[in-house]
C-alpha cells in the first residue's frame, strides 16, 4: 500500500457578506492525504492530548467496509492505523470518534444486522483494543453519526432513525457503560438528519445536520436544553443546490463552527460556517480540491484555528483530506493623532500597530507631502517642511498583514513662522474646529476604531461635559476616528441666535473630519446627555420641558429625545436621535418671565463674525437748551471763510 502525502500552504479568501471590509479571515495552514489503495473516507477527527490527531472512517477491502482508525502526530504524519470488522460479511462504518477521560476513545457508527442497520457505540482503550460495544435499534434503519462524552462520563449520540415514512433526527443519551438514559427525535415535514452533537456550556446540546425543504437540502442547526428539548433552530442555504452540515463545535467565544459542504453547478466544496451564540452567521469559507466532490465530515477548534477532516476526489478515487484553517485577524493601528510643526523644523514619529496573529506588517501612507518619508517596515515617518509648505496636510496611514488592514487619517499642520502658528490642546480647548478660542470652556476628545457592522460608542465621563455618549452603527471600515465635544462659555460663534428657552449647556459636537458623518458611513446616530437636578430645582423647571436643539440650515431644530434614567440625587439622563453633528444646546422650555429674571442675553457677549450686526437704538427726541442763533452764526462764518480762502488761492 502506497501513501501519498501532499503538504502545501495557500492563501484563501474569506467569503463573507462584506469580504472587502472583513476583520477576520480563514487561511489554510497545511493538509495531508492518506491513500489505502481503494476508497478511504475520514468521517471524524479530534486533536488528542499529545497534540496529534485521531481520525476514524472506513476502508474498503473489496468485500465490504471496515472501521478504520488512524492516529497522527501534530503535523499530520501517521503514527498508527487500525481496522475493525464486527461482522465478516457485513458493513461496519464509523462516523465519529472522541478521546475519553481515560485516554481511550469512544467510537460511534452503524453496523449491518442482516436486513437492518443499528446504531453502534464502541469503547476502545488507548492502544486500540475494544472495551465494549452496544447497539441501539429503532423501527427501521438507524445510524449514529456523532458521539461525545458528557460531563457525567456518559455519552450523547446524534444520528437519525427511519419512522417508515421519513427520516428523523435522533438524539440518544447514555450512561458511562452505554445504557440509554433518554432519546428524542426532531421531525420537520421532510427528511431530517443529525450528523453532529456537542454538549454546550449551559449543559444543553448543539446538533448539526440537514433538512429537506422539498427542493434541496439546507444546513440545520438545533439548540436543545439538558433533556433534549429544543431551544432554537436555524438553517443555512448556500444557494439553489444542496448544503449539508456534518460537524459542529461550540467555539471559545460561545459561538459555533459548522463544517459540511455546499454544492455549486459542477461539484461539491468543503464548507465552513462560523456563527455567533444565537446561530447567526459570522463568516463562511469553502475549499475546492479542484476535481470532483470535496466534503468535510468533522471540524474542531484548535489552539490557533480549526482542523477539518473529510475527503477530496482526485478523479480516480477518493482520498482522506485533512485541512488546517487559521483565523486571520486584522491588525489594529495604535492611535497616531494630529501633528503640528513649524516651517523648516523636523517632524518625526513612528506609526505602530498590534496584530493578534503576529503577522509581518507593512505600513504605507497616502498623500504624503513632498519630502516626507515613511519606512514600510518600521513605520518611521520623517519630514522637514520647507518655508513654502505651510498649511494643513491630510495623510491616510495604513497597516496591512498582507490581506486585512487598518488605517487612520491624520492632519499635519505646518505653521508659517512669519505670521504665527495655530494652537491646540485640552483644558479650555482650541479654535481648530472653527469655534472662537475664547468661547471654549472645556474640550473632550475620544477616539475609536471604526469597524463595519459594529456598534460604535464614544463614552464621555468628565464632570464639565453634559454629553454622556455618542453612538452609531458603522457602515464601513474607517480606521481610527475621533469625536470632539466642545463645551462652550456662550452660544456657538458659528450661529447667529441663541437656542430657544433657558439654556443649560451650549456645545459643539463633531464626529470625524468633514465628510465622515454621512449616511454612507454611519447609521442611527444618537447622543446621550445629562441634566443636573439641582439646576432644574433652582430654576423651577419640569424635566419634561428639557430639549436638545441642533443648529442646522440656519435655525435651531429640536431633536427627538427620551428619558433613559436618573440617579437618586444628581442627574437625569436623556437620549436624542440626531441627523448629524454641529452646534447643539441643551435647554428647557420656560415662560418669558423666568427667562428674563434668570438669564442674560448671549448676544451682548458674542464677537463672532457670523453674528448679525447689532441693531442701533432709536434715540428719543428731546428739546435743546442751547441758543439757536449761535449755531446759525457759526455755520455762516465757516462758509465765508472757505470762500475767501479759495479766492486767495486762485
Short mmCIF file of C-alpha atoms in Angstrom, two decimals, residues 101-613:
data_model
loop_
_atom_site.label_atom_id
_atom_site.label_comp_id
_atom_site.label_asym_id
_atom_site.label_seq_id
_atom_site.Cartn_x
_atom_site.Cartn_y
_atom_site.Cartn_z
CA UNK A 101 -11.22 10.86 30.04
CA UNK A 102 -9.27 7.59 30.45
CA UNK A 103 -7.16 8.38 27.32
CA UNK A 104 -9.11 5.83 25.32
CA UNK A 105 -11.61 6.53 22.56
CA UNK A 106 -15.38 6.32 22.08
CA UNK A 107 -16.45 5.49 18.52
CA UNK A 108 -19.94 5.73 17.01
CA UNK A 109 -21.29 4.46 13.72
CA UNK A 110 -23.56 1.86 12.20
CA UNK A 111 -23.42 -1.90 11.79
CA UNK A 112 -25.35 -4.08 9.40
CA UNK A 113 -27.52 -6.72 11.09
CA UNK A 114 -28.98 -8.83 8.30
CA UNK A 115 -31.59 -6.65 6.56
CA UNK A 116 -31.41 -3.81 9.05
CA UNK A 117 -28.91 -1.35 10.46
CA UNK A 118 -28.45 -0.34 14.10
CA UNK A 119 -26.66 2.50 15.87
CA UNK A 120 -23.25 1.26 17.04
CA UNK A 121 -21.24 2.54 20.03
CA UNK A 122 -17.75 1.10 20.66
CA UNK A 123 -15.40 1.87 23.56
CA UNK A 124 -11.68 1.46 22.76
CA UNK A 125 -8.68 1.80 25.07
CA UNK A 126 -5.60 3.94 24.39
CA UNK A 127 -3.81 1.18 22.46
CA UNK A 128 -6.73 0.41 20.14
CA UNK A 129 -8.28 -2.62 21.91
CA UNK A 130 -12.08 -2.85 22.36
CA UNK A 131 -13.54 -2.44 25.88
CA UNK A 132 -17.23 -2.91 24.97
CA UNK A 133 -19.80 -2.22 22.26
CA UNK A 134 -23.57 -1.63 22.27
CA UNK A 135 -26.24 -1.16 19.59
CA UNK A 136 -29.49 0.85 19.51
CA UNK A 137 -32.33 -0.44 17.34
CA UNK A 138 -35.20 1.80 16.23
CA UNK A 139 -38.05 0.71 13.98
CA UNK A 140 -36.03 0.57 10.78
CA UNK A 141 -32.57 1.80 9.76
CA UNK A 142 -30.61 3.60 12.49
CA UNK A 143 -27.34 5.47 12.23
CA UNK A 144 -25.08 7.09 14.85
CA UNK A 145 -23.20 9.91 13.19
CA UNK A 146 -21.60 11.60 16.18
CA UNK A 147 -20.75 10.87 19.82
CA UNK A 148 -19.36 12.93 22.66
CA UNK A 149 -18.53 12.09 26.25
CA UNK A 150 -20.67 14.24 28.58
CA UNK A 151 -19.82 15.86 31.90
CA UNK A 152 -21.35 12.91 33.80
CA UNK A 153 -19.00 10.47 31.97
CA UNK A 154 -21.91 9.25 29.87
CA UNK A 155 -22.30 9.83 26.14
CA UNK A 156 -24.55 11.85 23.82
CA UNK A 157 -25.16 10.35 20.35
CA UNK A 158 -26.61 12.13 17.32
CA UNK A 159 -27.91 10.37 14.24
CA UNK A 160 -31.16 9.53 12.53
CA UNK A 161 -33.86 6.88 12.52
CA UNK A 162 -36.45 5.85 9.95
CA UNK A 163 -40.10 6.00 11.02
CA UNK A 164 -41.27 4.14 7.87
CA UNK A 165 -42.39 7.46 6.30
CA UNK A 166 -39.31 9.65 6.58
CA UNK A 167 -36.03 10.04 8.39
CA UNK A 168 -35.89 11.97 11.69
CA UNK A 169 -33.01 13.47 13.66
CA UNK A 170 -32.28 11.17 16.60
CA UNK A 171 -30.56 12.15 19.86
CA UNK A 172 -29.66 9.42 22.40
CA UNK A 173 -28.20 9.97 25.89
CA UNK A 174 -26.42 7.09 27.65
CA UNK A 175 -24.60 6.49 30.93
CA UNK A 176 -20.89 5.64 31.20
CA UNK A 177 -21.40 1.99 30.16
CA UNK A 178 -23.58 2.74 27.14
CA UNK A 179 -27.04 2.14 28.68
CA UNK A 180 -29.75 4.50 27.38
CA UNK A 181 -30.93 7.37 29.66
CA UNK A 182 -33.28 9.12 27.20
CA UNK A 183 -33.78 9.68 23.47
CA UNK A 184 -35.60 12.33 21.42
CA UNK A 185 -36.36 12.87 17.72
CA UNK A 186 -36.71 16.07 15.66
CA UNK A 187 -39.09 15.89 12.71
CA UNK A 188 -39.85 18.53 10.08
CA UNK A 189 -42.21 17.97 7.17
CA UNK A 190 -39.49 16.19 5.22
CA UNK A 191 -36.37 14.11 5.90
CA UNK A 192 -34.09 15.31 8.69
CA UNK A 193 -30.65 14.03 9.59
CA UNK A 194 -28.33 14.74 12.54
CA UNK A 195 -24.63 14.47 11.80
CA UNK A 196 -23.04 16.05 14.87
CA UNK A 197 -23.75 16.97 18.50
CA UNK A 198 -21.85 18.63 21.32
CA UNK A 199 -22.66 19.36 24.94
CA UNK A 200 -22.66 23.14 25.42
CA UNK A 201 -21.52 25.28 28.34
CA UNK A 202 -25.11 25.57 29.61
CA UNK A 203 -25.36 21.73 29.85
CA UNK A 204 -27.58 21.65 26.76
CA UNK A 205 -26.63 20.36 23.32
CA UNK A 206 -25.98 21.78 19.85
CA UNK A 207 -26.98 19.47 17.00
CA UNK A 208 -25.98 19.92 13.34
CA UNK A 209 -27.31 18.19 10.27
CA UNK A 210 -29.54 18.98 7.34
CA UNK A 211 -33.19 19.13 6.42
CA UNK A 212 -35.06 18.83 3.12
CA UNK A 213 -37.10 21.85 2.02
CA UNK A 214 -38.78 19.91 -0.84
CA UNK A 215 -36.41 21.42 -3.42
CA UNK A 216 -32.95 20.98 -1.90
CA UNK A 217 -31.09 20.33 1.35
CA UNK A 218 -30.21 23.04 3.86
CA UNK A 219 -27.74 23.00 6.75
CA UNK A 220 -29.71 22.64 10.00
CA UNK A 221 -28.53 23.73 13.46
CA UNK A 222 -30.65 22.82 16.52
CA UNK A 223 -30.01 24.02 20.10
CA UNK A 224 -31.52 21.97 22.96
CA UNK A 225 -31.58 22.10 26.75
CA UNK A 226 -30.10 19.42 29.03
CA UNK A 227 -33.01 16.99 28.48
CA UNK A 228 -33.13 17.35 24.70
CA UNK A 229 -35.97 19.88 24.38
CA UNK A 230 -35.48 22.37 21.53
CA UNK A 231 -34.40 25.95 22.36
CA UNK A 232 -33.95 27.26 18.79
CA UNK A 233 -33.09 26.06 15.30
CA UNK A 234 -31.67 27.77 12.21
CA UNK A 235 -30.95 26.75 8.61
CA UNK A 236 -28.19 27.85 6.21
CA UNK A 237 -28.85 27.88 2.47
CA UNK A 238 -25.80 28.28 0.24
CA UNK A 239 -27.93 28.65 -2.88
CA UNK A 240 -30.31 26.63 -5.02
CA UNK A 241 -28.36 23.41 -4.54
CA UNK A 242 -27.71 21.12 -1.57
CA UNK A 243 -25.96 22.24 1.62
CA UNK A 244 -25.25 19.84 4.47
CA UNK A 245 -23.71 20.13 7.94
CA UNK A 246 -21.70 17.15 9.10
CA UNK A 247 -19.97 18.54 12.19
CA UNK A 248 -20.41 21.29 14.79
CA UNK A 249 -18.47 22.51 17.80
CA UNK A 250 -19.01 25.32 20.29
CA UNK A 251 -16.18 27.83 20.00
CA UNK A 252 -14.29 29.75 22.66
CA UNK A 253 -16.42 32.84 22.02
CA UNK A 254 -19.60 30.78 22.72
CA UNK A 255 -20.48 30.70 19.02
CA UNK A 256 -20.38 27.61 16.80
CA UNK A 257 -18.22 26.32 13.94
CA UNK A 258 -20.07 24.13 11.42
CA UNK A 259 -18.47 22.01 8.68
CA UNK A 260 -20.05 20.23 5.72
CA UNK A 261 -20.40 21.04 2.07
CA UNK A 262 -22.07 23.40 -0.35
CA UNK A 263 -22.94 22.38 -3.89
CA UNK A 264 -22.32 24.50 -6.97
CA UNK A 265 -23.26 23.79 -10.58
CA UNK A 266 -20.32 21.42 -11.08
CA UNK A 267 -19.45 19.71 -7.78
CA UNK A 268 -19.42 19.98 -4.01
CA UNK A 269 -16.93 22.01 -1.98
CA UNK A 270 -15.97 21.75 1.68
CA UNK A 271 -17.95 24.43 3.55
CA UNK A 272 -17.11 26.00 6.90
CA UNK A 273 -19.62 28.33 8.64
CA UNK A 274 -18.92 30.35 11.81
CA UNK A 275 -21.90 31.57 13.88
CA UNK A 276 -22.49 33.64 16.99
CA UNK A 277 -24.10 32.16 20.16
CA UNK A 278 -27.61 32.61 18.70
CA UNK A 279 -26.82 30.82 15.45
CA UNK A 280 -26.41 33.91 13.24
CA UNK A 281 -23.65 33.61 10.63
CA UNK A 282 -20.35 35.45 11.24
CA UNK A 283 -18.42 34.20 8.20
CA UNK A 284 -18.21 31.24 5.82
CA UNK A 285 -15.48 29.84 3.59
CA UNK A 286 -15.35 26.99 1.07
CA UNK A 287 -12.45 24.75 -0.03
CA UNK A 288 -12.27 23.34 -3.58
CA UNK A 289 -9.91 20.41 -4.24
CA UNK A 290 -10.13 21.06 -7.96
CA UNK A 291 -11.73 17.86 -9.31
CA UNK A 292 -14.97 16.25 -8.18
CA UNK A 293 -16.60 16.46 -4.78
CA UNK A 294 -14.88 17.70 -1.61
CA UNK A 295 -16.76 17.15 1.65
CA UNK A 296 -15.94 17.95 5.28
CA UNK A 297 -17.14 15.48 7.89
CA UNK A 298 -15.51 16.85 11.02
CA UNK A 299 -14.24 20.12 12.46
CA UNK A 300 -12.59 21.01 15.74
CA UNK A 301 -11.24 24.27 17.13
CA UNK A 302 -7.51 24.12 17.82
CA UNK A 303 -5.24 26.46 19.71
CA UNK A 304 -4.87 28.73 16.66
CA UNK A 305 -7.78 27.93 14.35
CA UNK A 306 -9.67 24.86 13.18
CA UNK A 307 -8.83 21.34 11.92
CA UNK A 308 -11.17 19.93 9.26
CA UNK A 309 -11.33 16.31 8.02
CA UNK A 310 -13.12 14.84 5.04
CA UNK A 311 -12.28 13.67 1.57
CA UNK A 312 -11.28 15.01 -1.83
CA UNK A 313 -11.87 13.36 -5.20
CA UNK A 314 -8.76 13.03 -7.37
CA UNK A 315 -10.72 11.86 -10.50
CA UNK A 316 -9.72 8.20 -9.86
CA UNK A 317 -10.93 7.67 -6.32
CA UNK A 318 -11.38 9.50 -3.05
CA UNK A 319 -8.64 10.29 -0.56
CA UNK A 320 -8.78 11.40 3.05
CA UNK A 321 -8.33 15.16 3.27
CA UNK A 322 -7.14 16.97 6.40
CA UNK A 323 -7.28 20.78 6.28
CA UNK A 324 -5.88 23.15 8.90
CA UNK A 325 -7.66 26.52 8.99
CA UNK A 326 -6.42 29.60 10.79
CA UNK A 327 -8.38 32.77 11.56
CA UNK A 328 -6.52 35.84 10.45
CA UNK A 329 -7.36 38.93 12.47
CA UNK A 330 -6.87 42.39 11.03
CA UNK A 331 -4.02 44.43 12.53
CA UNK A 332 -5.04 47.43 14.64
CA UNK A 333 -3.22 50.73 14.33
CA UNK A 334 -2.17 52.46 17.51
CA UNK A 335 -3.64 55.96 17.61
CA UNK A 336 -1.42 58.43 15.74
CA UNK A 337 -3.28 61.71 16.25
CA UNK A 338 -2.91 65.06 14.51
CA UNK A 339 0.51 66.72 14.38
CA UNK A 340 1.82 70.29 14.22
CA UNK A 341 5.24 71.56 13.15
CA UNK A 342 6.83 74.89 12.21
CA UNK A 343 8.35 75.52 8.79
CA UNK A 344 11.95 74.26 8.41
CA UNK A 345 11.66 72.15 11.60
CA UNK A 346 11.83 68.33 11.56
CA UNK A 347 8.75 66.21 12.35
CA UNK A 348 9.38 62.55 13.25
CA UNK A 349 7.12 59.89 14.71
CA UNK A 350 6.51 56.14 14.37
CA UNK A 351 3.33 54.56 13.05
CA UNK A 352 2.80 51.33 15.03
CA UNK A 353 0.19 48.58 15.24
CA UNK A 354 -0.69 45.39 17.09
CA UNK A 355 -1.54 42.11 15.37
CA UNK A 356 -3.24 39.21 17.16
CA UNK A 357 -1.64 36.69 14.79
CA UNK A 358 1.89 38.18 14.95
CA UNK A 359 1.94 38.55 11.16
CA UNK A 360 4.57 40.61 9.37
CA UNK A 361 3.11 44.08 8.95
CA UNK A 362 3.62 46.60 6.16
CA UNK A 363 3.00 50.33 6.66
CA UNK A 364 2.02 52.77 3.93
CA UNK A 365 0.81 56.35 3.59
CA UNK A 366 -1.40 58.07 1.04
CA UNK A 367 -0.93 61.77 0.16
CA UNK A 368 2.49 62.03 1.78
CA UNK A 369 3.77 65.63 1.43
CA UNK A 370 6.72 66.35 -0.83
CA UNK A 371 9.90 65.44 1.00
CA UNK A 372 8.21 63.19 3.59
CA UNK A 373 9.33 59.57 4.03
CA UNK A 374 7.71 56.53 5.66
CA UNK A 375 9.59 53.30 6.36
CA UNK A 376 7.28 50.48 5.22
CA UNK A 377 8.76 48.00 7.71
CA UNK A 378 9.23 50.08 10.86
CA UNK A 379 6.56 52.74 10.31
CA UNK A 380 9.08 55.54 10.95
CA UNK A 381 7.85 58.86 9.49
CA UNK A 382 10.16 61.82 8.85
CA UNK A 383 9.58 65.23 7.27
CA UNK A 384 11.12 68.67 7.42
CA UNK A 385 8.67 71.02 5.67
CA UNK A 386 10.24 73.89 3.74
CA UNK A 387 9.42 77.57 4.08
CA UNK A 388 6.90 77.31 1.25
CA UNK A 389 4.96 74.35 2.68
CA UNK A 390 2.86 75.98 5.39
CA UNK A 391 -0.74 74.77 5.61
CA UNK A 392 -2.75 71.68 6.52
CA UNK A 393 -1.99 68.20 5.12
CA UNK A 394 -4.30 65.16 5.34
CA UNK A 395 -2.48 61.81 5.30
CA UNK A 396 -4.02 58.34 5.34
CA UNK A 397 -1.73 55.87 7.16
CA UNK A 398 -2.44 52.15 6.62
CA UNK A 399 -1.08 48.94 8.13
CA UNK A 400 -1.59 45.59 6.37
CA UNK A 401 -0.83 41.97 7.20
CA UNK A 402 -0.97 41.09 3.50
CA UNK A 403 -4.72 40.55 3.45
CA UNK A 404 -6.51 42.68 6.04
CA UNK A 405 -5.68 46.22 7.09
CA UNK A 406 -6.45 49.16 9.36
CA UNK A 407 -5.99 52.87 8.70
CA UNK A 408 -6.15 56.32 10.26
CA UNK A 409 -6.40 59.70 8.56
CA UNK A 410 -4.49 62.43 10.38
CA UNK A 411 -3.86 66.12 9.80
CA UNK A 412 -0.42 67.70 9.89
CA UNK A 413 -0.41 71.47 10.32
CA UNK A 414 2.71 73.31 9.12
CA UNK A 415 2.86 76.69 10.84
CA UNK A 416 4.02 79.78 8.97
CA UNK A 417 6.53 81.17 11.48
CA UNK A 418 6.41 84.61 9.83
CA UNK A 419 2.72 85.06 10.67
CA UNK A 420 2.42 82.89 13.76
CA UNK A 421 1.15 79.37 14.14
CA UNK A 422 -2.06 77.80 15.35
CA UNK A 423 -2.51 76.29 18.78
CA UNK A 424 -4.44 73.29 20.02
CA UNK A 425 -4.82 71.26 23.16
CA UNK A 426 -7.05 70.32 26.04
CA UNK A 427 -8.11 72.32 29.06
CA UNK A 428 -10.04 75.28 27.74
CA UNK A 429 -9.90 73.82 24.24
CA UNK A 430 -8.91 75.36 20.90
CA UNK A 431 -10.41 77.08 17.95
CA UNK A 432 -9.30 74.45 15.41
CA UNK A 433 -12.91 73.34 14.82
CA UNK A 434 -13.97 76.81 13.74
CA UNK A 435 -15.14 77.83 17.21
CA UNK A 436 -13.81 81.03 18.76
CA UNK A 437 -10.92 80.08 21.03
CA UNK A 438 -12.07 82.19 23.97
CA UNK A 439 -15.56 80.63 23.83
CA UNK A 440 -14.39 77.05 24.55
CA UNK A 441 -14.64 76.31 28.27
CA UNK A 442 -13.73 72.63 28.02
CA UNK A 443 -12.81 70.21 25.24
CA UNK A 444 -13.29 66.42 25.41
CA UNK A 445 -11.94 64.11 22.67
CA UNK A 446 -12.38 60.34 22.35
CA UNK A 447 -11.08 58.05 19.58
CA UNK A 448 -12.44 54.68 18.48
CA UNK A 449 -11.65 52.16 15.72
CA UNK A 450 -14.49 52.21 13.17
CA UNK A 451 -15.27 48.64 12.02
CA UNK A 452 -18.01 47.80 9.54
CA UNK A 453 -21.06 46.21 11.18
CA UNK A 454 -20.18 47.15 14.76
CA UNK A 455 -22.00 49.47 17.15
CA UNK A 456 -19.56 52.31 17.90
CA UNK A 457 -19.78 54.09 21.26
CA UNK A 458 -17.84 57.14 22.40
CA UNK A 459 -18.20 57.42 26.19
CA UNK A 460 -17.55 60.72 28.00
CA UNK A 461 -17.30 60.90 31.77
CA UNK A 462 -15.84 64.31 32.58
CA UNK A 463 -17.97 66.33 35.02
CA UNK A 464 -17.66 69.51 32.92
CA UNK A 465 -19.27 67.74 29.94
CA UNK A 466 -23.04 67.11 29.91
CA UNK A 467 -22.66 64.68 26.99
CA UNK A 468 -22.53 61.07 28.22
CA UNK A 469 -22.04 59.24 24.92
CA UNK A 470 -22.27 59.44 21.13
CA UNK A 471 -23.28 56.15 19.49
CA UNK A 472 -23.85 54.99 15.91
CA UNK A 473 -23.67 51.92 13.66
CA UNK A 474 -20.61 51.74 11.39
CA UNK A 475 -21.38 51.04 7.72
CA UNK A 476 -17.76 50.65 6.60
CA UNK A 477 -14.23 50.31 7.95
CA UNK A 478 -12.73 53.75 8.56
CA UNK A 479 -9.76 53.26 10.90
CA UNK A 480 -9.39 55.49 13.95
CA UNK A 481 -11.94 58.31 14.17
CA UNK A 482 -12.22 60.94 16.91
CA UNK A 483 -15.34 62.54 18.37
CA UNK A 484 -14.89 66.01 19.87
CA UNK A 485 -17.17 67.72 22.39
CA UNK A 486 -16.60 71.46 22.87
CA UNK A 487 -18.34 72.79 25.99
CA UNK A 488 -18.91 76.49 25.35
CA UNK A 489 -18.98 79.59 27.54
CA UNK A 490 -21.82 81.07 25.48
CA UNK A 491 -23.66 80.03 22.35
CA UNK A 492 -21.51 78.78 19.48
CA UNK A 493 -19.78 81.51 17.50
CA UNK A 494 -20.98 79.72 14.37
CA UNK A 495 -24.65 80.58 14.97
CA UNK A 496 -26.36 83.97 14.95
CA UNK A 497 -29.04 83.45 17.59
CA UNK A 498 -29.40 81.65 20.91
CA UNK A 499 -31.33 78.42 21.29
CA UNK A 500 -34.94 78.76 22.49
CA UNK A 501 -35.68 78.71 26.21
CA UNK A 502 -33.35 78.64 29.19
CA UNK A 503 -30.02 77.16 28.06
CA UNK A 504 -28.37 74.56 30.31
CA UNK A 505 -25.32 73.96 28.11
CA UNK A 506 -24.06 75.20 24.74
CA UNK A 507 -21.95 72.67 22.85
CA UNK A 508 -20.29 71.79 19.58
CA UNK A 509 -20.23 68.07 18.71
CA UNK A 510 -18.02 66.87 15.86
CA UNK A 511 -17.61 63.23 14.73
CA UNK A 512 -14.61 62.65 12.47
CA UNK A 513 -13.45 65.05 9.85
CA UNK A 514 -15.65 66.83 7.36
CA UNK A 515 -17.46 64.29 5.20
CA UNK A 516 -17.25 61.38 7.63
CA UNK A 517 -20.59 61.57 9.49
CA UNK A 518 -22.76 60.83 6.43
CA UNK A 519 -25.43 58.24 5.69
CA UNK A 520 -22.92 56.22 3.66
CA UNK A 521 -20.59 55.83 6.67
CA UNK A 522 -22.81 55.74 9.78
CA UNK A 523 -26.39 54.88 10.72
CA UNK A 524 -28.69 55.53 13.69
CA UNK A 525 -26.58 58.19 15.46
CA UNK A 526 -27.73 59.06 18.99
CA UNK A 527 -26.48 61.43 21.70
CA UNK A 528 -26.76 60.68 25.41
CA UNK A 529 -26.72 63.64 27.80
CA UNK A 530 -27.46 64.55 31.41
CA UNK A 531 -29.09 67.48 33.19
CA UNK A 532 -28.44 68.41 36.82
CA UNK A 533 -31.44 68.00 39.12
CA UNK A 534 -30.13 70.94 41.16
CA UNK A 535 -30.35 73.18 38.06
CA UNK A 536 -33.92 72.06 37.42
CA UNK A 537 -34.92 72.79 41.03
CA UNK A 538 -33.12 76.14 41.15
CA UNK A 539 -34.91 77.36 38.03
CA UNK A 540 -38.27 75.73 38.75
CA UNK A 541 -38.12 73.61 35.60
CA UNK A 542 -40.05 70.42 34.87
CA UNK A 543 -37.85 67.64 33.49
CA UNK A 544 -40.40 67.09 30.70
CA UNK A 545 -39.52 70.51 29.26
CA UNK A 546 -35.89 69.55 28.58
CA UNK A 547 -34.93 69.66 24.89
CA UNK A 548 -31.80 69.13 22.82
CA UNK A 549 -31.53 71.60 19.94
CA UNK A 550 -29.27 71.18 16.92
CA UNK A 551 -28.41 74.16 14.73
CA UNK A 552 -28.69 73.35 11.02
CA UNK A 553 -29.93 75.08 7.88
CA UNK A 554 -29.71 78.42 9.66
CA UNK A 555 -32.03 77.63 12.57
CA UNK A 556 -32.37 75.69 15.83
CA UNK A 557 -34.18 72.34 15.48
CA UNK A 558 -35.49 70.34 18.45
CA UNK A 559 -34.42 66.68 18.31
CA UNK A 560 -36.49 63.64 19.28
CA UNK A 561 -35.43 62.80 22.85
CA UNK A 562 -36.44 60.36 25.54
CA UNK A 563 -35.59 59.98 29.21
CA UNK A 564 -33.40 56.92 29.75
CA UNK A 565 -32.79 57.08 33.51
CA UNK A 566 -31.83 59.08 36.56
CA UNK A 567 -29.93 58.67 39.79
CA UNK A 568 -31.24 59.48 43.23
CA UNK A 569 -29.74 62.90 43.79
CA UNK A 570 -27.70 64.30 40.93
CA UNK A 571 -28.70 63.86 37.30
CA UNK A 572 -31.45 62.89 34.86
CA UNK A 573 -30.29 61.14 31.69
CA UNK A 574 -31.70 61.59 28.19
CA UNK A 575 -31.02 60.22 24.72
CA UNK A 576 -31.64 62.03 21.43
CA UNK A 577 -31.65 60.87 17.83
CA UNK A 578 -29.67 63.21 15.60
CA UNK A 579 -29.35 63.50 11.81
CA UNK A 580 -25.87 64.98 12.08
CA UNK A 581 -23.32 66.89 14.15
CA UNK A 582 -22.88 70.66 14.55
CA UNK A 583 -23.59 73.23 17.31
CA UNK A 584 -26.04 71.97 19.96
CA UNK A 585 -27.80 73.40 23.00
CA UNK A 586 -29.41 71.63 25.95
CA UNK A 587 -32.28 73.87 27.03
CA UNK A 588 -35.62 73.98 28.82
CA UNK A 589 -38.85 75.47 27.58
CA UNK A 590 -39.81 78.24 30.05
CA UNK A 591 -42.17 81.24 30.14
CA UNK A 592 -40.84 84.73 29.34
CA UNK A 593 -40.83 85.90 32.97
CA UNK A 594 -38.50 83.14 34.12
CA UNK A 595 -36.26 83.66 31.10
CA UNK A 596 -35.97 87.43 31.81
CA UNK A 597 -35.28 87.00 35.51
CA UNK A 598 -32.69 84.23 35.27
CA UNK A 599 -30.70 84.75 32.06
CA UNK A 600 -28.59 87.35 30.37
CA UNK A 601 -28.91 87.69 26.62
CA UNK A 602 -25.94 86.00 24.98
CA UNK A 603 -25.95 88.43 22.04
CA UNK A 604 -24.17 91.06 24.11
CA UNK A 605 -21.16 88.71 24.63
CA UNK A 606 -20.77 87.29 21.11
CA UNK A 607 -17.90 88.59 19.00
CA UNK A 608 -18.27 86.13 16.14
CA UNK A 609 -18.06 87.27 12.54
CA UNK A 610 -21.07 85.04 11.95
CA UNK A 611 -23.25 87.04 14.33
CA UNK A 612 -25.61 89.62 12.89
CA UNK A 613 -24.74 93.29 13.29
#
